[in-house]
Amino acid sequence: MAGPVVTTTRFAPSPTGLLHVGNIRTAVFNWALARASGGTFILRIDDTDPERSRPEFADAIRRDLDWLGLTWDREERQSERLDLYAEAADRLRASDRLYPAYETPQELGLKSKAQLATGRPPVYDRAARNLTAEDRSRLEGEGRKPHWRFLLDHARIQWPDLVLGDQSIDAASVSDPVLIREDGQVLYTIASVVDDADMGITHVVRGADHVTNTATQIQIFAALQGRAPEFAHHSLLTGPGGEGLSKRLGSLSIAELRAGGIEPLAIVAMLARLGSSDPIEVRASLDDVIAGFDITRFGAAPTRFDVAELKLISTKTLHGLAFDDIKSRLLLSDITKDISRELWSAVRGNLESWSEFEDWAQITEGEVSPQIDPDDLEFVALALGALPPRPWDETTWKTWTSELKAKTGRKGKALFLPLRRALTGRDHGPEMAKLMPLLKKL
Ligand code: GLU
């Protein structure tokens, strides 16, 4: 008897560009779904298009997922599985579900124009089904090569979508999809079905732009005697004003967000709830994100994404990180000195992004360019001469500044700001009482 089915999902990016928040939302859904049920999450690189796929984009995809903590259990590359697709295509040919067609893109364009002009939907008319063997050899004699279309069964295609609810599409309203191009390149529509069946994918979660693909793919699963997985089509992201996200992709690539100091956990936490009926909350760990994840709680309407909201969540996420959470990134950072727990707890509440922590680490090591107003030169000289003896603790600042207040009559900003600027080189920052004992070179 077969054992229980393990939830298996995949994220299937084409390595033709950098990942952006919209792609990562798909990755987060698939990852969280697998992790929430102890299942398997596969990274599938959809690189059947040799012209547009680039190894450096595949590397960038891995790097982004890694940085976000979206670990995958297995990686597969479609370019290494071409034999399987060819074999599946042969089986479809043998059952007369894959037929050759010879129209050029221009001819197809004219056909659909004519259809539209007479009020008909631009669905491929299956003219190629009527070609005789002689027609074919004549066309091939003219140098034409066939592309191959899947013969849809003109019935209603139905599935219970986990996000969109019950779906029903009339197969007659869709063109027979091209599965193999005239240059022999196998297309995603069949490659994905072969992989999903072969890899035991239980849930396909992807954007709503794939709904029509799903309808045709459900018939391809059936024609190949594979079991169709469950489907969930999430809404697409728009900008804050409802505009399509693609226009602004540059600034919303994961690489860009990383360079901008956004916390990876904030990205995952936000994307795993945005557009669902659950609130977006700051999370302490990826496990917390996984814990409440429920794909059925997402709505079908386009979902607004606002990078300003992400920045807020990122800052709050940073403030909530414990020292143990930051240890591993300390190893990767430029900070080579010992960083104490105390420094992290003194500084974290003032940070907007991680790079500022690196600045504070430098400052406590004595790499400071003191800012001293000419009017304060004398006062600062006096203050530095009156520094209390080490060891310092959190009471030292108060002792020192009270004494200076008594000596000079300065108070409030006039007392504190010149000292902060002299010691840290900045106008703002963590509480000086906490920071002072951490300043190593004074
Ligand atoms: N490579 C496809 C894409 O990026 C994958 C779609 C799917 O998840 O099946 O759109």
Tab-separated table of C-alpha atoms and ligand atoms in Angstrom:
chain	number	residue	atom	x	y	z
A	1	MET	CA	0.000	0.000	0.000
A	2	ALA	CA	1.277	3.474	-0.806
A	3	GLY	CA	2.261	5.598	2.178
A	4	PRO	CA	0.799	8.999	2.909
A	5	VAL	CA	1.462	11.601	0.222
A	6	VAL	CA	4.094	14.115	1.275
A	7	THR	CA	3.322	17.659	0.233
A	8	THR	CA	5.773	18.458	-2.551
A	9	THR	CA	5.963	21.897	-4.101
A	10	ARG	CA	8.295	23.615	-6.497
A	11	PHE	CA	9.406	27.095	-7.371
A	12	ALA	CA	10.143	27.165	-11.095
A	13	PRO	CA	11.780	30.398	-12.194
A	14	SER	CA	13.166	30.876	-15.687
A	15	PRO	CA	16.751	32.097	-15.374
A	16	THR	CA	16.205	35.009	-17.714
A	17	GLY	CA	16.471	37.865	-15.228
A	18	LEU	CA	16.677	38.849	-11.593
A	19	LEU	CA	14.006	37.769	-9.142
A	20	HIS	CA	11.655	40.491	-7.968
A	21	VAL	CA	9.143	40.623	-5.139
A	22	GLY	CA	6.411	39.121	-7.330
A	23	ASN	CA	8.511	36.026	-8.095
A	24	ILE	CA	9.583	35.735	-4.503
A	25	ARG	CA	5.985	35.799	-3.367
A	26	THR	CA	5.461	32.641	-5.452
A	27	ALA	CA	8.603	31.122	-3.928
A	28	VAL	CA	7.464	31.986	-0.397
A	29	PHE	CA	4.053	30.376	-0.943
A	30	ASN	CA	5.541	27.141	-2.244
A	31	TRP	CA	8.231	27.047	0.408
A	32	ALA	CA	5.848	27.791	3.294
A	33	LEU	CA	3.304	25.255	2.065
A	34	ALA	CA	5.943	22.523	1.983
A	35	ARG	CA	7.554	23.511	5.268
A	36	ALA	CA	4.233	23.861	7.133
A	37	SER	CA	3.494	20.213	6.430
A	38	GLY	CA	6.973	18.758	6.688
A	39	GLY	CA	7.023	18.283	2.926
A	40	THR	CA	9.557	18.812	0.168
A	41	PHE	CA	10.356	22.045	-1.629
A	42	ILE	CA	12.071	21.770	-5.016
A	43	LEU	CA	13.882	24.508	-6.891
A	44	ARG	CA	13.310	23.873	-10.586
A	45	ILE	CA	15.254	25.994	-12.992
A	46	ASP	CA	13.115	26.345	-16.134
A	47	ASP	CA	15.928	26.735	-18.622
A	48	THR	CA	14.565	25.126	-21.770
A	49	ASP	CA	15.097	28.353	-23.700
A	50	PRO	CA	18.820	28.312	-24.493
A	51	GLU	CA	18.802	31.811	-25.935
A	52	ARG	CA	17.319	33.611	-22.960
A	53	SER	CA	18.522	31.399	-20.070
A	54	ARG	CA	21.814	32.397	-18.446
A	55	PRO	CA	23.794	30.538	-15.784
A	56	GLU	CA	24.499	33.824	-14.010
A	57	PHE	CA	20.771	34.392	-13.526
A	58	ALA	CA	20.425	30.864	-12.113
A	59	ASP	CA	23.256	31.722	-9.699
A	60	ALA	CA	21.518	34.967	-8.749
A	61	ILE	CA	18.284	33.050	-8.098
A	62	ARG	CA	20.077	30.638	-5.745
A	63	ARG	CA	21.800	33.526	-3.992
A	64	ASP	CA	18.529	35.397	-3.456
A	65	LEU	CA	16.705	32.337	-2.114
A	66	ASP	CA	19.648	31.545	0.129
A	67	TRP	CA	19.758	35.062	1.501
A	68	LEU	CA	16.025	34.960	2.217
A	69	GLY	CA	16.407	31.615	4.003
A	70	LEU	CA	14.082	29.849	1.554
A	71	THR	CA	16.023	26.605	1.561
A	72	TRP	CA	15.193	23.985	-1.025
A	73	ASP	CA	15.545	20.242	-0.682
A	74	ARG	CA	16.417	19.479	-4.276
A	75	GLU	CA	17.352	21.345	-7.405
A	76	GLU	CA	16.357	20.264	-10.885
A	77	ARG	CA	17.224	21.816	-14.219
A	78	GLN	CA	14.939	21.367	-17.182
A	79	SER	CA	17.836	21.544	-19.626
A	80	GLU	CA	19.054	18.231	-18.167
A	81	ARG	CA	15.712	16.514	-18.673
A	82	LEU	CA	15.145	16.992	-22.402
A	83	ASP	CA	15.046	13.219	-23.050
A	84	LEU	CA	12.042	12.880	-20.776
A	85	TYR	CA	10.205	15.612	-22.640
A	86	ALA	CA	11.014	14.068	-26.010
A	87	GLU	CA	9.712	10.746	-24.812
A	88	ALA	CA	6.480	12.340	-23.533
A	89	ALA	CA	6.058	14.101	-26.889
A	90	ASP	CA	6.429	10.745	-28.669
A	91	ARG	CA	3.718	9.274	-26.501
A	92	LEU	CA	1.396	12.157	-27.337
A	93	ARG	CA	2.146	11.710	-31.056
A	94	ALA	CA	1.410	8.009	-30.770
A	95	SER	CA	-2.018	8.759	-29.279
A	96	ASP	CA	-2.668	11.474	-31.896
A	97	ARG	CA	-2.703	14.273	-29.308
A	98	LEU	CA	0.281	16.081	-30.808
A	99	TYR	CA	0.050	17.255	-34.397
A	100	PRO	CA	2.326	19.149	-36.738
A	101	ALA	CA	1.399	22.623	-37.953
A	102	TYR	CA	3.258	24.836	-40.406
A	103	GLU	CA	1.784	28.324	-40.146
A	104	THR	CA	4.256	31.141	-39.766
A	105	PRO	CA	3.675	33.741	-37.035
A	106	GLN	CA	2.556	36.155	-39.772
A	107	GLU	CA	-0.026	33.689	-41.085
A	108	LEU	CA	-1.308	33.079	-37.590
A	109	GLY	CA	-1.500	36.817	-36.998
A	110	LEU	CA	-3.619	37.291	-40.120
A	111	LYS	CA	-5.931	34.459	-39.088
A	112	SER	CA	-6.601	35.920	-35.692
A	113	LYS	CA	-7.140	39.382	-37.163
A	114	ALA	CA	-9.744	37.960	-39.519
A	115	GLN	CA	-11.425	36.126	-36.628
A	116	LEU	CA	-11.544	39.240	-34.495
A	117	ALA	CA	-12.907	41.271	-37.387
A	118	THR	CA	-15.893	38.938	-37.640
A	119	GLY	CA	-16.470	38.880	-33.893
A	120	ARG	CA	-14.947	35.468	-33.299
A	121	PRO	CA	-12.393	34.678	-30.589
A	122	PRO	CA	-8.839	34.329	-31.977
A	123	VAL	CA	-8.581	30.607	-31.375
A	124	TYR	CA	-6.403	28.493	-33.657
A	125	ASP	CA	-8.685	26.943	-36.302
A	126	ARG	CA	-6.877	23.593	-36.494
A	127	ALA	CA	-6.341	23.986	-40.233
A	128	ALA	CA	-3.201	21.846	-39.889
A	129	ARG	CA	-5.333	18.864	-38.883
A	130	ASN	CA	-6.577	18.707	-42.473
A	131	LEU	CA	-3.149	18.490	-44.075
A	132	THR	CA	-2.569	15.348	-46.074
A	133	ALA	CA	0.769	13.545	-46.219
A	134	GLU	CA	1.281	15.198	-49.621
A	135	ASP	CA	0.550	18.666	-48.238
A	136	ARG	CA	3.089	18.062	-45.531
A	137	SER	CA	5.839	16.905	-47.827
A	138	ARG	CA	5.152	19.853	-50.128
A	139	LEU	CA	5.428	22.272	-47.216
A	140	GLU	CA	8.580	20.588	-45.985
A	141	GLY	CA	9.892	20.644	-49.524
A	142	GLU	CA	9.507	24.430	-49.376
A	143	GLY	CA	11.788	24.403	-46.366
A	144	ARG	CA	9.106	24.727	-43.701
A	145	LYS	CA	9.511	22.855	-40.464
A	146	PRO	CA	6.560	21.898	-38.290
A	147	HIS	CA	5.798	23.133	-34.822
A	148	TRP	CA	3.734	20.752	-32.736
A	149	ARG	CA	0.399	21.457	-31.120
A	150	PHE	CA	-1.433	19.563	-28.416
A	151	LEU	CA	-4.928	18.536	-29.488
A	152	LEU	CA	-7.243	19.740	-26.772
A	153	ASP	CA	-10.340	17.761	-26.003
A	154	HIS	CA	-13.134	20.296	-26.471
A	155	ALA	CA	-14.830	19.805	-23.143
A	156	ARG	CA	-15.004	21.897	-19.995
A	157	ILE	CA	-11.879	21.756	-17.893
A	158	GLN	CA	-12.558	22.090	-14.207
A	159	TRP	CA	-10.557	22.178	-11.018
A	160	PRO	CA	-11.055	23.365	-7.462
A	161	ASP	CA	-8.463	26.127	-7.162
A	162	LEU	CA	-7.168	26.607	-3.627
A	163	VAL	CA	-7.199	30.391	-4.032
A	164	LEU	CA	-9.655	31.170	-6.836
A	165	GLY	CA	-12.256	28.562	-5.916
A	166	ASP	CA	-13.937	26.292	-8.495
A	167	GLN	CA	-12.644	26.973	-11.981
A	168	SER	CA	-14.247	25.969	-15.253
A	169	ILE	CA	-12.796	26.760	-18.654
A	170	ASP	CA	-14.221	25.754	-22.020
A	171	ALA	CA	-11.348	24.072	-23.864
A	172	ALA	CA	-12.853	25.253	-27.168
A	173	SER	CA	-12.088	28.835	-26.139
A	174	VAL	CA	-8.365	28.102	-26.030
A	175	SER	CA	-5.976	27.473	-28.942
A	176	ASP	CA	-4.301	24.082	-29.054
A	177	PRO	CA	-1.059	24.953	-27.288
A	178	VAL	CA	2.234	24.686	-29.126
A	179	LEU	CA	4.429	22.257	-27.167
A	180	ILE	CA	7.409	22.042	-29.513
A	181	ARG	CA	8.714	24.879	-31.613
A	182	GLU	CA	9.785	24.511	-35.223
A	183	ASP	CA	13.437	24.584	-34.130
A	184	GLY	CA	12.755	21.586	-31.889
A	185	GLN	CA	12.748	23.502	-28.633
A	186	VAL	CA	10.434	21.927	-26.087
A	187	LEU	CA	8.193	24.488	-24.445
A	188	TYR	CA	7.410	25.042	-20.812
A	189	THR	CA	3.788	23.872	-21.175
A	190	ILE	CA	4.776	20.236	-21.649
A	191	ALA	CA	8.091	20.284	-19.775
A	192	SER	CA	6.349	21.507	-16.659
A	193	VAL	CA	3.716	18.780	-16.804
A	194	VAL	CA	6.313	16.046	-17.301
A	195	ASP	CA	8.296	17.384	-14.346
A	196	ASP	CA	5.348	17.937	-12.045
A	197	ALA	CA	4.228	14.350	-12.667
A	198	ASP	CA	7.716	12.850	-12.459
A	199	MET	CA	8.698	14.759	-9.322
A	200	GLY	CA	5.459	13.957	-7.511
A	201	ILE	CA	4.460	17.605	-7.147
A	202	THR	CA	1.287	17.651	-5.044
A	203	HIS	CA	0.570	21.409	-5.219
A	204	VAL	CA	1.338	23.841	-8.015
A	205	VAL	CA	1.204	27.365	-6.648
A	206	ARG	CA	1.796	30.135	-9.186
A	207	GLY	CA	0.464	33.447	-10.399
A	208	ALA	CA	-2.998	33.961	-11.821
A	209	ASP	CA	-1.370	34.661	-15.206
A	210	HIS	CA	-1.009	30.876	-15.518
A	211	VAL	CA	-4.710	29.984	-15.244
A	212	THR	CA	-5.117	29.241	-18.967
A	213	ASN	CA	-1.901	27.217	-18.953
A	214	THR	CA	-3.331	25.194	-16.118
A	215	ALA	CA	-6.448	24.366	-18.097
A	216	THR	CA	-4.418	22.973	-20.987
A	217	GLN	CA	-1.898	21.322	-18.685
A	218	ILE	CA	-4.652	19.443	-16.874
A	219	GLN	CA	-5.485	17.790	-20.207
A	220	ILE	CA	-1.823	17.073	-20.868
A	221	PHE	CA	-1.514	15.369	-17.473
A	222	ALA	CA	-4.485	13.226	-18.378
A	223	ALA	CA	-3.130	12.436	-21.857
A	224	LEU	CA	0.174	11.315	-20.342
A	225	GLN	CA	-1.677	9.289	-17.726
A	226	GLY	CA	-0.204	11.459	-14.996
A	227	ARG	CA	-2.066	12.623	-11.953
A	228	ALA	CA	-2.715	16.361	-11.946
A	229	PRO	CA	-1.654	18.098	-8.751
A	230	GLU	CA	-3.757	20.562	-6.790
A	231	PHE	CA	-3.557	24.106	-8.137
A	232	ALA	CA	-3.513	27.468	-6.433
A	233	HIS	CA	-3.257	30.658	-8.486
A	234	HIS	CA	-2.378	33.648	-6.411
A	235	SER	CA	-3.189	37.224	-7.361
A	236	LEU	CA	-0.558	39.368	-9.015
A	237	LEU	CA	1.130	42.232	-7.190
A	238	THR	CA	0.587	45.817	-8.196
A	239	GLY	CA	2.329	48.977	-7.064
A	240	PRO	CA	0.735	51.099	-4.342
A	241	GLY	CA	-1.341	52.995	-6.906
A	242	GLY	CA	-2.611	49.798	-8.528
A	243	GLU	CA	-0.121	49.986	-11.427
A	244	GLY	CA	1.440	46.770	-12.721
A	245	LEU	CA	4.593	45.923	-10.845
A	246	SER	CA	6.618	45.188	-13.942
A	247	LYS	CA	7.231	48.863	-14.659
A	248	ARG	CA	9.097	49.209	-11.429
A	249	LEU	CA	10.833	45.876	-11.354
A	250	GLY	CA	14.280	47.411	-11.226
A	251	SER	CA	13.778	48.886	-7.803
A	252	LEU	CA	11.981	45.849	-6.514
A	253	SER	CA	14.479	43.167	-7.420
A	254	ILE	CA	15.626	41.162	-4.446
A	255	ALA	CA	19.204	42.169	-5.192
A	256	GLU	CA	18.214	45.807	-4.949
A	257	LEU	CA	16.295	45.325	-1.720
A	258	ARG	CA	19.311	43.522	-0.271
A	259	ALA	CA	21.608	46.363	-1.309
A	260	GLY	CA	19.116	48.787	0.243
A	261	GLY	CA	19.513	47.129	3.629
A	262	ILE	CA	16.093	45.477	3.782
A	263	GLU	CA	15.919	42.569	6.228
A	264	PRO	CA	15.343	39.228	4.476
A	265	LEU	CA	13.021	38.019	7.216
A	266	ALA	CA	10.853	41.115	6.715
A	267	ILE	CA	10.465	40.314	3.004
A	268	VAL	CA	9.408	36.742	3.706
A	269	ALA	CA	7.113	37.740	6.603
A	270	MET	CA	5.392	40.389	4.521
A	271	LEU	CA	4.980	38.332	1.351
A	272	ALA	CA	3.653	35.338	3.269
A	273	ARG	CA	0.661	37.375	4.514
A	274	LEU	CA	0.123	40.257	2.061
A	275	GLY	CA	-3.199	39.718	0.238
A	276	SER	CA	-4.479	37.217	2.788
A	277	SER	CA	-7.025	37.716	5.532
A	278	ASP	CA	-4.243	37.408	8.119
A	279	PRO	CA	-2.468	40.530	9.367
A	280	ILE	CA	1.091	41.324	8.336
A	281	GLU	CA	3.170	41.136	11.466
A	282	VAL	CA	6.801	41.424	12.378
A	283	ARG	CA	8.130	37.907	12.874
A	284	ALA	CA	10.999	36.749	15.002
A	285	SER	CA	11.936	33.831	12.748
A	286	LEU	CA	11.115	31.974	9.553
A	287	ASP	CA	9.483	29.289	11.698
A	288	ASP	CA	7.007	31.900	12.903
A	289	VAL	CA	6.216	32.775	9.294
A	290	ILE	CA	5.608	29.131	8.441
A	291	ALA	CA	3.490	28.461	11.517
A	292	GLY	CA	0.429	30.501	10.516
A	293	PHE	CA	0.714	30.125	6.742
A	294	ASP	CA	-2.492	29.098	4.997
A	295	ILE	CA	-2.762	29.337	1.210
A	296	THR	CA	-6.562	29.182	1.305
A	297	ARG	CA	-6.699	32.507	3.171
A	298	PHE	CA	-5.429	34.489	0.177
A	299	GLY	CA	-7.816	36.477	-1.969
A	300	ALA	CA	-8.120	36.597	-5.752
A	301	ALA	CA	-8.030	40.404	-6.150
A	302	PRO	CA	-4.787	42.064	-7.305
A	303	THR	CA	-2.632	42.785	-4.278
A	304	ARG	CA	-0.957	46.124	-3.622
A	305	PHE	CA	2.644	46.088	-2.605
A	306	ASP	CA	4.174	49.145	-1.020
A	307	VAL	CA	7.905	49.225	-0.502
A	308	ALA	CA	7.444	51.876	2.218
A	309	GLU	CA	5.500	49.318	4.248
A	310	LEU	CA	8.257	46.780	3.689
A	311	LYS	CA	10.815	49.270	4.987
A	312	LEU	CA	8.833	49.766	8.182
A	313	ILE	CA	8.538	46.036	8.754
A	314	SER	CA	12.219	45.662	8.001
A	315	THR	CA	13.219	48.217	10.626
A	316	LYS	CA	10.965	46.615	13.232
A	317	THR	CA	12.280	43.195	12.332
A	318	LEU	CA	15.826	44.401	12.855
A	319	HIS	CA	14.938	45.836	16.259
A	320	GLY	CA	13.523	42.486	17.301
A	321	LEU	CA	16.527	40.381	16.339
A	322	ALA	CA	18.323	38.721	19.249
A	323	PHE	CA	22.097	38.654	19.426
A	324	ASP	CA	22.085	34.972	18.483
A	325	ASP	CA	20.161	35.831	15.310
A	326	ILE	CA	22.866	38.173	14.102
A	327	LYS	CA	25.898	36.037	14.939
A	328	SER	CA	26.089	34.332	11.574
A	329	ARG	CA	25.916	37.560	9.610
A	330	LEU	CA	28.586	39.098	11.773
A	331	LEU	CA	30.901	36.456	10.357
A	332	LEU	CA	30.045	37.592	6.849
A	333	SER	CA	30.254	41.292	7.557
A	334	ASP	CA	33.180	43.671	7.463
A	335	ILE	CA	33.133	43.786	11.239
A	336	THR	CA	36.191	41.838	12.290
A	337	LYS	CA	36.317	42.934	15.924
A	338	ASP	CA	34.550	41.230	18.800
A	339	ILE	CA	31.012	42.390	18.948
A	340	SER	CA	29.418	42.058	22.294
A	341	ARG	CA	25.863	41.316	23.198
A	342	GLU	CA	25.849	44.666	24.978
A	343	LEU	CA	26.662	46.572	21.809
A	344	TRP	CA	23.817	44.888	19.969
A	345	SER	CA	21.314	45.581	22.715
A	346	ALA	CA	22.480	49.202	23.049
A	347	VAL	CA	22.276	49.918	19.349
A	348	ARG	CA	19.578	47.770	17.723
A	349	GLY	CA	16.604	49.983	18.653
A	350	ASN	CA	18.187	52.886	16.760
A	351	LEU	CA	18.952	51.108	13.533
A	352	GLU	CA	17.116	51.539	10.311
A	353	SER	CA	19.207	48.975	8.520
A	354	TRP	CA	21.973	46.515	9.234
A	355	SER	CA	24.731	48.612	7.679
A	356	GLU	CA	24.226	51.182	10.415
A	357	PHE	CA	25.180	48.571	12.954
A	358	GLU	CA	28.487	48.152	11.186
A	359	ASP	CA	28.975	51.906	11.573
A	360	TRP	CA	28.335	51.719	15.296
A	361	ALA	CA	30.723	48.831	15.659
A	362	GLN	CA	33.411	51.005	14.055
A	363	ILE	CA	32.543	53.934	16.294
A	364	THR	CA	32.918	51.877	19.461
A	365	GLU	CA	36.294	50.744	18.170
A	366	GLY	CA	37.347	54.374	18.110
A	367	GLU	CA	36.966	55.012	14.394
A	368	VAL	CA	35.269	58.324	14.961
A	369	SER	CA	35.560	61.655	13.224
A	370	PRO	CA	34.566	63.906	16.105
A	371	GLN	CA	32.260	66.778	15.172
A	372	ILE	CA	33.085	69.775	17.295
A	373	ASP	CA	31.548	73.188	16.833
A	374	PRO	CA	34.169	75.951	17.301
A	375	ASP	CA	32.028	77.346	20.120
A	376	ASP	CA	32.255	74.022	21.930
A	377	LEU	CA	36.003	73.411	21.570
A	378	GLU	CA	36.842	74.600	25.013
A	379	PHE	CA	33.957	72.782	26.663
A	380	VAL	CA	34.794	69.490	24.925
A	381	ALA	CA	38.473	69.801	25.892
A	382	LEU	CA	37.452	70.334	29.476
A	383	ALA	CA	35.010	67.423	29.363
A	384	LEU	CA	37.562	64.987	27.917
A	385	GLY	CA	40.021	66.042	30.618
A	386	ALA	CA	37.406	65.259	33.229
A	387	LEU	CA	36.473	61.765	32.032
A	388	PRO	CA	35.865	59.466	35.002
A	389	PRO	CA	38.419	56.668	35.453
A	390	ARG	CA	37.696	53.250	33.939
A	391	PRO	CA	35.990	50.816	34.290
A	392	TRP	CA	32.853	52.492	32.965
A	393	ASP	CA	29.309	51.289	33.324
A	394	GLU	CA	25.845	52.610	32.539
A	395	THR	CA	26.053	55.167	35.380
A	396	THR	CA	29.265	56.748	34.064
A	397	TRP	CA	27.529	59.101	31.582
A	398	LYS	CA	25.322	60.523	34.335
A	399	THR	CA	28.213	60.990	36.765
A	400	TRP	CA	30.321	62.692	34.086
A	401	THR	CA	27.622	64.995	32.694
A	402	SER	CA	26.371	65.998	36.185
A	403	GLU	CA	29.855	67.027	37.098
A	404	LEU	CA	30.234	69.007	33.836
A	405	LYS	CA	26.882	70.662	34.384
A	406	ALA	CA	27.973	71.839	37.827
A	407	LYS	CA	31.319	73.051	36.506
A	408	THR	CA	30.125	74.858	33.384
A	409	GLY	CA	26.492	75.677	33.960
A	410	ARG	CA	25.618	74.052	30.622
A	411	LYS	CA	22.479	71.961	30.536
A	412	GLY	CA	20.151	70.101	28.193
A	413	LYS	CA	21.137	70.103	24.530
A	414	ALA	CA	24.065	72.478	25.081
A	415	LEU	CA	25.488	70.018	27.540
A	416	PHE	CA	24.720	66.696	25.857
A	417	LEU	CA	24.963	67.332	22.105
A	418	PRO	CA	28.606	68.500	21.967
A	419	LEU	CA	29.581	65.428	23.973
A	420	ARG	CA	27.627	63.051	21.773
A	421	ARG	CA	29.170	64.635	18.680
A	422	ALA	CA	32.658	64.500	20.101
A	423	LEU	CA	32.381	60.877	21.184
A	424	THR	CA	30.459	59.436	18.246
A	425	GLY	CA	30.781	61.958	15.445
A	426	ARG	CA	26.990	61.986	15.125
A	427	ASP	CA	24.005	64.020	16.212
A	428	HIS	CA	21.803	61.023	16.902
A	429	GLY	CA	22.197	57.501	18.099
A	430	PRO	CA	21.672	55.107	20.942
A	431	GLU	CA	21.418	56.241	24.548
A	432	MET	CA	24.812	57.583	25.539
A	433	ALA	CA	24.549	55.956	28.975
A	434	LYS	CA	24.500	52.545	27.303
A	435	LEU	CA	26.997	53.427	24.622
A	436	MET	CA	29.650	55.040	26.785
A	437	PRO	CA	30.915	51.879	28.522
A	438	LEU	CA	31.264	50.292	25.058
A	439	LEU	CA	33.556	52.984	23.668
A	440	LYS	CA	36.918	51.291	23.695
A	441	LYS	CA	39.279	54.118	22.851
A	442	LEU	CA	38.780	57.317	24.736
B	1	GLU	N1	8.924	29.089	-15.460
B	1	GLU	C1	7.528	29.406	-15.265
B	1	GLU	C2	7.406	30.877	-14.909
B	1	GLU	O1	8.356	31.446	-14.423
B	1	GLU	C3	6.969	28.535	-14.170
B	1	GLU	C4	5.507	28.598	-13.970
B	1	GLU	C5	5.042	27.467	-13.086
B	1	GLU	O2	5.181	27.618	-11.871
B	1	GLU	O3	4.598	26.449	-13.587
B	1	GLU	O4	6.401	31.495	-15.157
